[in-house]
Short mmCIF file of C-alpha atoms in Angstrom, two decimals:
data_model
loop_
_atom_site.label_atom_id
_atom_site.label_comp_id
_atom_site.label_asym_id
_atom_site.label_seq_id
_atom_site.Cartn_x
_atom_site.Cartn_y
_atom_site.Cartn_z
CA MET G 1 -27.25 -30.59 -23.39
CA ASP G 2 -28.17 -34.01 -24.50
CA MET G 3 -26.22 -35.61 -21.70
CA ILE G 4 -28.06 -33.61 -19.12
CA ILE G 5 -31.42 -34.46 -20.78
CA HIS G 6 -30.96 -38.18 -20.89
CA SER G 7 -28.77 -38.91 -17.83
CA PRO G 8 -29.97 -39.89 -14.44
CA PRO G 9 -30.34 -37.11 -11.90
CA PHE G 10 -26.78 -37.27 -10.79
CA PRO G 11 -25.23 -34.26 -9.14
CA LEU G 12 -23.86 -31.70 -11.44
CA ILE G 13 -20.58 -29.82 -11.46
CA LEU G 14 -20.47 -26.87 -13.73
CA ASP G 15 -16.80 -25.81 -14.26
CA TYR G 16 -16.28 -22.72 -16.44
CA GLY G 17 -13.27 -21.69 -14.50
CA PRO G 18 -10.29 -19.77 -15.99
CA HIS G 19 -8.11 -22.90 -16.18
CA LEU G 20 -10.56 -24.43 -18.55
CA LEU G 21 -12.15 -21.58 -20.61
CA LYS G 22 -10.17 -18.54 -21.85
CA THR G 23 -12.78 -17.00 -24.15
CA TRP G 24 -16.58 -17.37 -24.11
CA THR G 25 -18.45 -18.34 -27.26
CA PRO G 26 -22.34 -18.17 -27.73
CA ALA G 27 -22.27 -21.89 -27.51
CA ASP G 28 -20.49 -21.85 -24.12
CA LYS G 29 -23.06 -19.44 -22.73
CA ASP G 30 -26.08 -21.26 -24.09
CA GLY G 31 -24.82 -24.58 -22.63
CA LEU G 32 -24.43 -23.09 -19.18
CA LEU G 33 -27.71 -21.33 -19.28
CA PHE G 34 -29.37 -24.61 -20.03
CA ALA G 35 -27.46 -26.41 -17.40
CA LEU G 36 -28.59 -23.83 -14.82
CA GLN G 37 -32.09 -24.94 -15.26
CA HIS G 38 -31.02 -27.85 -13.15
CA LEU G 39 -29.88 -25.92 -10.04
CA SER G 40 -31.74 -28.24 -7.81
CA ARG G 41 -29.14 -30.91 -8.45
CA THR G 42 -26.09 -28.79 -8.95
CA HIS G 43 -23.22 -29.43 -6.44
CA GLU G 44 -20.51 -27.20 -7.63
CA ILE G 45 -20.36 -24.02 -9.80
CA MET G 46 -16.99 -22.58 -10.80
CA LEU G 47 -17.31 -19.63 -13.19
CA SER G 48 -14.99 -16.98 -14.65
CA ALA G 49 -16.49 -14.58 -17.27
CA PRO G 50 -16.56 -10.93 -18.41
CA GLN G 51 -18.92 -8.62 -16.55
CA SER G 52 -21.59 -8.65 -19.21
CA THR G 53 -21.72 -12.57 -19.44
CA LEU G 54 -21.63 -12.86 -15.68
CA ALA G 55 -24.52 -10.47 -15.35
CA GLU G 56 -26.68 -12.56 -17.77
CA ILE G 57 -25.77 -15.85 -16.15
CA THR G 58 -26.38 -14.77 -12.55
CA ASN G 59 -29.66 -13.19 -13.56
CA ALA G 60 -30.71 -16.62 -14.67
CA MET G 61 -29.76 -18.12 -11.15
CA LEU G 62 -32.58 -16.83 -9.17
CA ASP G 63 -33.93 -20.39 -8.17
CA THR G 64 -32.75 -22.16 -4.98
CA ALA G 65 -29.90 -24.47 -5.16
CA PRO G 66 -30.42 -26.70 -2.14
CA MET G 67 -27.52 -29.09 -2.84
CA LEU G 68 -24.87 -26.38 -3.84
CA ARG G 69 -21.68 -26.94 -1.87
CA ARG G 70 -19.11 -24.93 -3.78
CA LEU G 71 -19.57 -21.57 -5.52
CA ILE G 72 -16.65 -19.75 -7.12
CA LEU G 73 -17.29 -16.54 -9.20
CA HIS G 74 -14.59 -14.58 -10.91
CA THR G 75 -14.47 -11.62 -13.17
CA GLU G 76 -11.72 -8.95 -13.98
CA SER G 77 -14.26 -6.16 -13.42
CA THR G 78 -14.39 -4.63 -9.95
CA GLU G 79 -17.97 -3.25 -10.19
CA PHE G 80 -20.18 -6.24 -10.44
CA VAL G 81 -22.71 -6.93 -7.76
CA LEU G 82 -24.69 -10.04 -7.47
CA PRO G 83 -28.47 -9.62 -8.01
CA LYS G 84 -30.34 -9.47 -4.80
CA ARG G 85 -32.42 -12.50 -5.67
CA PHE G 86 -29.37 -14.64 -6.51
CA LEU G 87 -30.12 -18.18 -5.69
CA ASP G 88 -33.20 -16.80 -3.94
CA GLY G 89 -30.79 -15.68 -1.23
CA ASP G 90 -30.49 -19.24 0.04
CA GLY G 91 -27.35 -21.43 0.42
CA PRO G 92 -27.94 -23.77 3.23
CA GLN G 93 -25.49 -26.45 2.06
CA LEU G 94 -22.68 -24.10 0.93
CA ARG G 95 -19.29 -25.10 2.15
CA HIS G 96 -16.96 -22.99 -0.04
CA LEU G 97 -17.85 -19.49 -1.27
CA GLU G 98 -15.27 -17.61 -3.30
CA LEU G 99 -16.03 -14.15 -4.89
CA HIS G 100 -13.21 -12.38 -6.87
CA GLY G 101 -14.31 -9.19 -8.31
CA VAL G 102 -17.84 -10.00 -7.53
CA SER G 103 -19.61 -8.00 -4.70
CA LEU G 104 -22.44 -8.80 -2.43
CA ALA G 105 -24.80 -6.03 -1.78
CA THR G 106 -24.07 -5.52 2.02
CA LEU G 107 -23.21 -9.13 2.35
CA HIS G 108 -26.60 -10.10 1.06
CA PRO G 109 -27.62 -12.50 -0.41
CA LEU G 110 -26.24 -15.92 0.58
CA LEU G 111 -24.25 -15.16 3.73
CA PRO G 112 -27.28 -15.02 6.22
CA SER G 113 -28.25 -18.64 5.18
CA ALA G 114 -24.70 -20.02 4.61
CA THR G 115 -24.06 -21.13 8.16
CA SER G 116 -22.11 -24.33 7.09
CA LEU G 117 -19.35 -22.52 5.36
CA VAL G 118 -15.83 -23.78 5.71
CA SER G 119 -14.19 -21.22 3.50
CA LEU G 120 -15.18 -17.72 2.82
CA VAL G 121 -13.19 -15.72 0.21
CA LEU G 122 -14.20 -12.15 -0.71
CA GLU G 123 -11.50 -10.68 -2.91
CA ARG G 124 -10.89 -7.49 -4.91
CA PHE G 125 -13.65 -5.55 -3.39
CA PRO G 126 -13.64 -1.87 -4.39
CA GLY G 127 -13.82 0.70 -1.54
CA SER G 128 -17.21 1.82 -3.04
CA VAL G 129 -18.74 -1.53 -2.13
CA TYR G 130 -18.40 -1.35 1.58
CA PHE G 131 -19.51 -3.75 4.40
CA SER G 132 -18.67 -2.89 7.96
CA PRO G 133 -16.65 -5.13 10.27
CA GLU G 134 -19.79 -5.27 12.44
CA SER G 135 -21.85 -6.60 9.44
CA LEU G 136 -19.13 -9.14 8.64
CA ILE G 137 -18.99 -10.38 12.19
CA ALA G 138 -22.71 -10.69 12.41
CA HIS G 139 -22.50 -13.21 9.73
CA ILE G 140 -19.30 -15.17 10.52
CA ARG G 141 -20.41 -15.59 14.19
CA THR G 142 -23.08 -18.14 12.92
CA MET G 143 -20.35 -20.16 11.04
CA PRO G 144 -18.90 -22.63 13.51
CA TYR G 145 -17.05 -24.67 10.78
CA LEU G 146 -15.37 -21.75 9.21
CA ARG G 147 -11.66 -22.65 8.59
CA THR G 148 -10.68 -20.07 6.01
CA LEU G 149 -11.43 -16.33 6.03
CA SER G 150 -10.08 -14.12 3.20
CA ILE G 151 -11.02 -10.46 2.81
CA GLY G 152 -9.32 -8.21 0.07
CA PHE G 153 -10.22 -4.66 -0.77
CA LEU G 154 -8.77 -2.86 -3.76
CA THR G 155 -8.94 0.61 -2.37
CA ALA G 156 -9.26 2.26 1.02
CA VAL G 157 -12.80 2.87 2.34
CA PRO G 158 -13.52 6.64 2.77
CA GLY G 159 -12.89 7.77 6.30
CA ARG G 160 -16.60 8.66 7.00
CA PHE G 161 -17.36 4.97 6.76
CA LEU G 162 -14.83 3.75 9.27
CA PRO G 163 -16.28 2.28 12.49
CA PRO G 164 -15.69 4.05 15.76
CA GLY G 165 -12.24 2.86 17.08
CA GLN G 166 -12.83 3.35 20.95
CA ARG G 167 -16.19 1.67 21.25
CA SER G 168 -16.09 -1.30 23.51
CA GLN G 169 -17.65 -4.36 21.92
CA ALA G 170 -17.95 -7.99 22.90
CA ARG G 171 -15.58 -10.49 21.23
CA ILE G 172 -16.77 -13.67 19.38
CA GLU G 173 -14.99 -16.85 19.11
CA LEU G 174 -14.34 -18.58 15.70
CA PRO G 175 -13.67 -22.06 16.98
CA ALA G 176 -12.48 -23.72 13.70
CA LEU G 177 -10.77 -20.73 11.95
CA LYS G 178 -7.17 -21.77 10.93
CA GLN G 179 -6.34 -19.36 8.08
CA LEU G 180 -6.99 -15.64 8.03
CA VAL G 181 -6.01 -13.60 4.87
CA TYR G 182 -6.52 -9.84 4.61
CA ARG G 183 -5.51 -7.10 2.17
CA GLY G 184 -6.68 -3.54 2.79
CA PHE G 185 -6.48 -0.60 5.04
CA SER G 186 -5.36 -1.06 8.73
CA ALA G 187 -8.26 0.52 10.53
CA TYR G 188 -10.82 -2.06 9.07
CA LEU G 189 -8.64 -4.99 10.38
CA GLU G 190 -7.93 -3.19 13.59
CA SER G 191 -11.76 -3.22 14.24
CA LEU G 192 -12.24 -6.82 13.04
CA LEU G 193 -9.40 -8.37 15.17
CA SER G 194 -10.50 -6.58 18.22
CA ARG G 195 -13.79 -8.46 18.08
CA ILE G 196 -12.70 -12.02 17.36
CA ARG G 197 -10.83 -15.00 19.05
CA THR G 198 -9.21 -17.74 17.13
CA PRO G 199 -8.06 -20.50 19.25
CA VAL G 200 -6.74 -22.77 16.65
CA ILE G 201 -5.44 -20.30 14.05
CA GLN G 202 -2.38 -21.50 12.05
CA ASP G 203 -1.79 -19.03 9.15
CA ILE G 204 -2.09 -15.30 9.17
CA ASP G 205 -1.38 -13.39 5.95
CA ILE G 206 -1.97 -9.57 6.26
CA THR G 207 -1.13 -7.08 3.52
CA LEU G 208 -1.74 -3.37 4.53
CA PHE G 209 -1.99 -0.29 2.36
CA ASN G 210 0.72 2.16 2.91
CA GLN G 211 0.40 4.99 5.46
CA LEU G 212 3.05 7.18 7.00
CA THR G 213 2.31 6.23 10.54
CA LEU G 214 1.15 2.68 10.94
CA ARG G 215 -1.04 2.52 13.98
CA ILE G 216 -1.83 -1.13 14.37
CA PRO G 217 -1.94 -1.85 18.16
CA ARG G 218 -4.89 -4.34 17.96
CA ILE G 219 -3.18 -6.23 15.02
CA CYS G 220 0.00 -6.55 17.24
CA THR G 221 -1.90 -7.52 20.19
CA PHE G 222 -3.98 -10.12 18.40
CA ILE G 223 -0.72 -11.74 17.19
CA SER G 224 1.19 -11.54 20.37
CA ASP G 225 -1.71 -12.99 22.28
CA LEU G 226 -1.82 -16.13 20.10
CA GLU G 227 -1.13 -19.36 21.81
CA PRO G 228 1.66 -20.36 21.31
CA PHE G 229 3.38 -17.40 19.76
CA LEU G 230 6.96 -18.70 19.76
CA PRO G 231 8.34 -18.05 16.27
CA THR G 232 12.02 -19.06 16.04
CA THR G 233 12.63 -17.72 12.55
CA ALA G 234 11.86 -14.27 11.00
CA ARG G 235 12.41 -13.11 7.34
CA ILE G 236 12.05 -9.54 6.33
CA ASP G 237 12.02 -8.89 2.67
CA PHE G 238 12.37 -5.47 0.98
CA ALA G 239 11.13 -5.68 -2.61
CA GLN G 240 10.23 -3.05 -5.22
CA THR G 241 6.55 -2.49 -4.20
CA THR G 242 6.14 -4.35 -0.78
CA ALA G 243 7.92 -5.02 2.44
CA ARG G 244 7.09 -8.08 4.34
CA ILE G 245 8.02 -9.89 7.56
CA LEU G 246 7.39 -13.57 8.05
CA LEU G 247 7.38 -15.20 11.42
CA PHE G 248 7.42 -19.00 11.73
CA VAL G 249 8.89 -22.18 13.17
CA PRO G 250 10.57 -24.38 10.62
CA SER G 251 9.01 -27.71 10.78
CA MET G 252 10.99 -30.81 10.53
CA ALA G 253 7.96 -33.08 11.01
CA PRO G 254 6.14 -34.60 7.96
CA GLN G 255 2.80 -33.55 9.57
CA PRO G 256 2.50 -30.14 11.35
CA SER G 257 1.45 -30.32 14.91
CA GLU G 258 -1.84 -28.78 15.88
CA SER G 259 -0.16 -26.89 18.78
CA GLN G 260 2.66 -25.37 16.61
CA SER G 261 3.20 -21.65 16.60
CA PRO G 262 1.23 -19.99 13.84
CA ASP G 263 2.89 -18.77 10.44
CA ILE G 264 2.47 -15.13 10.32
CA SER G 265 3.01 -12.90 7.39
CA LEU G 266 2.73 -9.03 7.67
CA SER G 267 3.23 -6.95 4.59
CA VAL G 268 2.98 -3.25 3.71
CA SER G 269 2.46 -2.02 0.05
CA CYS G 270 4.90 0.79 -0.60
CA ALA G 271 7.62 1.54 -3.10
CA ARG G 272 10.38 3.38 -1.42
CA PHE G 273 12.98 1.77 0.71
CA ASP G 274 12.86 4.48 3.45
CA TYR G 275 8.98 3.94 3.79
CA GLN G 276 9.54 0.18 3.79
CA LEU G 277 12.00 0.46 6.60
CA SER G 278 9.78 2.58 8.57
CA ALA G 279 6.75 0.30 8.12
CA MET G 280 8.73 -2.70 9.24
CA ALA G 281 10.24 -0.87 12.09
CA GLN G 282 6.83 0.01 13.39
CA ILE G 283 5.45 -3.49 12.90
CA CYS G 284 8.40 -5.03 14.70
CA SER G 285 8.29 -2.65 17.65
CA GLY G 286 4.61 -3.13 17.88
CA LEU G 287 4.91 -6.89 18.01
CA SER G 288 7.47 -6.87 20.68
CA GLY G 289 5.93 -4.12 22.70
CA THR G 290 9.10 -1.75 22.14
CA GLY G 291 7.11 1.21 20.99
CA THR G 292 6.51 2.77 17.58
CA VAL G 293 8.26 5.38 15.48
CA SER G 294 6.91 8.86 15.63
CA GLY G 295 9.38 11.35 13.94
CA ALA G 296 12.54 10.99 15.53
CA GLY G 297 11.35 9.81 18.91
CA LEU G 298 11.39 6.25 20.07
CA ALA G 299 9.81 4.36 22.98
CA HIS G 300 11.58 1.31 24.50
CA ALA G 301 10.73 -1.81 26.66
CA ASN G 302 12.47 -4.99 27.38
CA LEU G 303 10.24 -7.40 25.40
CA VAL G 304 11.63 -9.36 22.52
CA LEU G 305 10.55 -11.49 19.65
CA PRO G 306 11.72 -14.99 20.42
CA VAL G 307 13.49 -15.34 17.05
CA GLU G 308 16.78 -17.23 16.95
CA GLU G 309 17.34 -16.69 13.20
CA LEU G 310 16.69 -13.44 11.23
CA MET G 311 17.08 -12.96 7.55
CA LEU G 312 17.07 -9.61 5.69
CA GLY G 313 16.09 -10.33 2.19
CA PHE G 314 16.07 -8.55 -1.20
CA PRO G 315 14.68 -10.47 -4.12
CA GLN G 316 15.87 -8.11 -6.95
CA SER G 317 19.33 -8.19 -8.27
CA GLU G 318 19.77 -4.50 -8.65
CA LEU G 319 18.62 -1.33 -6.54
CA SER G 320 16.76 1.22 -8.65
CA GLU G 321 17.42 4.86 -7.85
CA GLU G 322 13.79 5.28 -7.43
CA TRP G 323 13.46 2.44 -4.94
CA ARG G 324 16.35 3.76 -2.85
CA GLY G 325 15.53 7.36 -2.90
CA SER G 326 17.88 10.27 -2.86
CA GLU G 327 19.29 9.82 0.62
CA ASP G 328 22.30 7.69 1.03
CA VAL G 329 22.66 8.21 4.74
CA VAL G 330 21.60 5.32 6.92
CA ASP G 331 18.79 6.22 9.22
CA LEU G 332 20.00 4.63 12.44
CA SER G 333 16.83 5.33 14.31
CA LEU G 334 14.82 3.20 11.99
CA TRP G 335 17.36 0.41 11.81
CA HIS G 336 17.62 0.21 15.62
CA THR G 337 13.85 0.22 16.06
CA LEU G 338 13.60 -2.56 13.44
CA LEU G 339 16.28 -4.70 14.95
CA THR G 340 16.07 -3.98 18.74
CA PRO G 341 13.22 -6.67 19.25
CA PHE G 342 15.50 -9.53 18.00
CA ARG G 343 17.69 -9.75 21.02
CA GLN G 344 17.68 -13.58 21.02
CA THR G 345 18.93 -13.80 17.36
CA HIS G 346 22.21 -15.75 17.11
CA THR G 347 22.17 -16.10 13.26
CA LEU G 348 21.69 -13.12 10.92
CA ARG G 349 21.34 -13.67 7.18
CA VAL G 350 21.52 -10.42 5.11
CA HIS G 351 21.41 -9.77 1.33
CA VAL G 352 24.52 -8.30 -0.04
CA ALA G 353 22.42 -5.29 -1.28
CA LEU G 354 21.61 -4.32 2.32
CA ALA G 355 25.09 -4.93 3.76
CA ALA G 356 26.19 -1.22 3.65
CA ASP G 357 23.00 -0.13 5.40
CA LEU G 358 23.41 -2.69 8.14
CA GLN G 359 27.07 -2.19 8.88
CA HIS G 360 26.39 1.15 10.80
CA ALA G 361 23.66 -0.50 12.85
CA LEU G 362 25.75 -3.55 13.87
CA ARG G 363 28.62 -1.40 15.25
CA PRO G 364 29.11 -1.47 19.04
CA PRO G 365 27.93 1.83 20.86
CA GLN G 366 30.74 4.33 20.76
CA PRO G 367 32.18 5.70 23.98
CA GLN G 368 31.45 9.41 24.89
CA GLN G 369 34.32 11.62 23.84
CA ASP G 370 35.09 15.27 24.33
CA GLY G 371 32.04 15.70 26.50
CA LEU G 372 29.79 15.02 23.54
CA ALA G 373 26.90 12.54 23.73
CA PRO G 374 27.35 9.28 21.76
CA ILE G 375 25.65 9.34 18.39
CA GLY G 376 22.99 6.80 19.58
CA GLU G 377 22.06 8.89 22.57
CA ALA G 378 21.85 11.91 20.43
CA LEU G 379 19.39 10.05 18.24
CA GLY G 380 17.34 9.02 21.27
CA LEU G 381 18.59 5.43 21.14
CA GLU G 382 19.36 3.24 24.13
CA GLN G 383 23.00 2.57 24.31
CA GLU G 384 22.96 -1.22 24.19
CA LEU G 385 24.32 -3.58 21.66
CA LEU G 386 22.04 -4.91 18.95
CA PHE G 387 21.90 -8.62 18.78
CA PRO G 388 23.76 -9.40 22.02
CA GLU G 389 23.52 -13.13 21.31
CA LEU G 390 24.54 -12.75 17.68
CA ARG G 391 27.24 -15.54 16.74
CA THR G 392 26.90 -15.73 12.89
CA VAL G 393 26.41 -13.16 9.99
CA VAL G 394 25.70 -14.79 6.70
CA LEU G 395 25.91 -12.74 3.53
CA LEU G 396 23.45 -13.93 0.83
CA HIS G 397 24.90 -13.38 -2.74
CA GLY G 398 24.46 -14.24 -6.36
CA ASN G 399 27.09 -14.76 -9.09
CA ASP G 400 28.74 -11.31 -8.88
CA GLU G 401 31.96 -11.90 -6.81
CA ARG G 402 32.70 -8.16 -6.75
CA VAL G 403 29.39 -7.47 -5.15
CA LEU G 404 30.04 -9.99 -2.52
CA ALA G 405 33.62 -8.68 -1.93
CA GLY G 406 32.37 -5.24 -1.49
CA ALA G 407 29.59 -6.37 1.04
CA SER G 408 32.11 -8.43 3.00
CA GLU G 409 34.39 -5.47 3.37
CA ALA G 410 31.46 -3.14 4.34
CA LEU G 411 30.52 -5.69 7.23
CA ARG G 412 33.99 -6.67 8.17
CA SER G 413 34.86 -3.57 10.13
CA SER G 414 31.62 -3.87 12.11
CA VAL G 415 32.21 -7.50 12.84
CA ASP G 416 35.81 -6.81 13.91
CA GLU G 417 34.70 -4.12 16.30
CA ARG G 418 32.27 -6.58 17.99
CA ASN G 419 35.01 -9.20 18.18
CA ARG G 420 37.47 -6.77 19.81
CA ALA G 421 34.66 -5.88 22.35
CA GLY G 422 34.36 -9.58 23.14
CA HIS G 423 31.16 -10.21 21.21
CA LEU G 424 32.53 -12.96 18.89
CA VAL G 425 30.91 -13.06 15.46
CA ASN G 426 31.75 -15.25 12.41
CA LEU G 427 31.20 -13.76 8.97
CA GLU G 428 30.15 -16.19 6.31
CA SER G 429 28.63 -16.22 2.74
CA GLN G 430 25.99 -18.32 1.05
CA ASP G 431 24.84 -18.48 -2.58
CA LEU G 432 21.17 -17.50 -2.83
CA SER G 433 20.50 -20.55 -5.19
CA ARG G 434 21.19 -22.82 -2.18
CA LEU G 435 18.43 -21.34 -0.04
#
């Protein structure tokens, strides 16, 4: 307090973030409340506090802060809403606004005046605190310098609040946006992406809540229409609670090029492997234009993802029975839908835990015998070889030599069949610690 009283009117930085303050004492709160009497010369506020403390502090922040450039508020609660008179609803110099577990009442206050924002992060919003895509767009369209936009919901918004999906609306351009991060239900993002253009986007990180049928045509169109959209490497990870696909171009240059293909991450939160496989199959078919899965039926086209190297990863060392489910039979329709778009792939890296699943999908189409339709045709699959350009299969393994031997044996028969058919493939192995 004495320092603030006796110092020249230098800019103030009030840092009570989680990296500095683990527990609040009465002295901490009193000191901050005193400092907040000098909002007129405050440049940055980083604050992490329990809901009751945060309520008392923000209710003391009702005056304008004309020099405030960075505001970060964090609480473990998910029900805290900023006072309507917070900072007198004015943030003309704000460049960075981050709210974690802290909600704005229908995006007011602050956003209408924060036209100079460079980054806007609204994370851990409950579904009960809803702002429509139209409302969000109405604010960000006045932010020509916005480089980072991150929106994260904790729960799905009730269906009655979802915006109409078929209404034709004009698109806006976000000329500086380079990073888009989203976590929530697909319908909201579908509506949002149908309304925006991002000519310089470099990083897209999307996590969707699980749903049986993943209808994301606008998300796929948004990504496929990016210039340039030429990822050469893809990684699909199956984990205990999330499946994810990464699309990117490995950069050898020390400085990334402004014209490089964007790095794209698409995840779906779900626990069972069959649900994860279905979600990734629908995403990959959507991105490539090869259709979507609906029951046992499949739609096909000749479009492909321009990926030369594909990795099928699994971070865990063991497969739990709950994750795998009760079915041991490989669902060929899902595997074919997932892998068909990667026709240009010449290197396939696969975790040993997935080798048995993959070996059936890699086998060449079987010729018709005894007047019966081939198995692929019976499943509604096109009779064409997966990965026609494949030259190398690499088994990713840990320290267990028996697991590696079993995975190699499982894939060897499929690789040998491809070789006999004239599609030469090498089978190799790689220690996961060297990735």
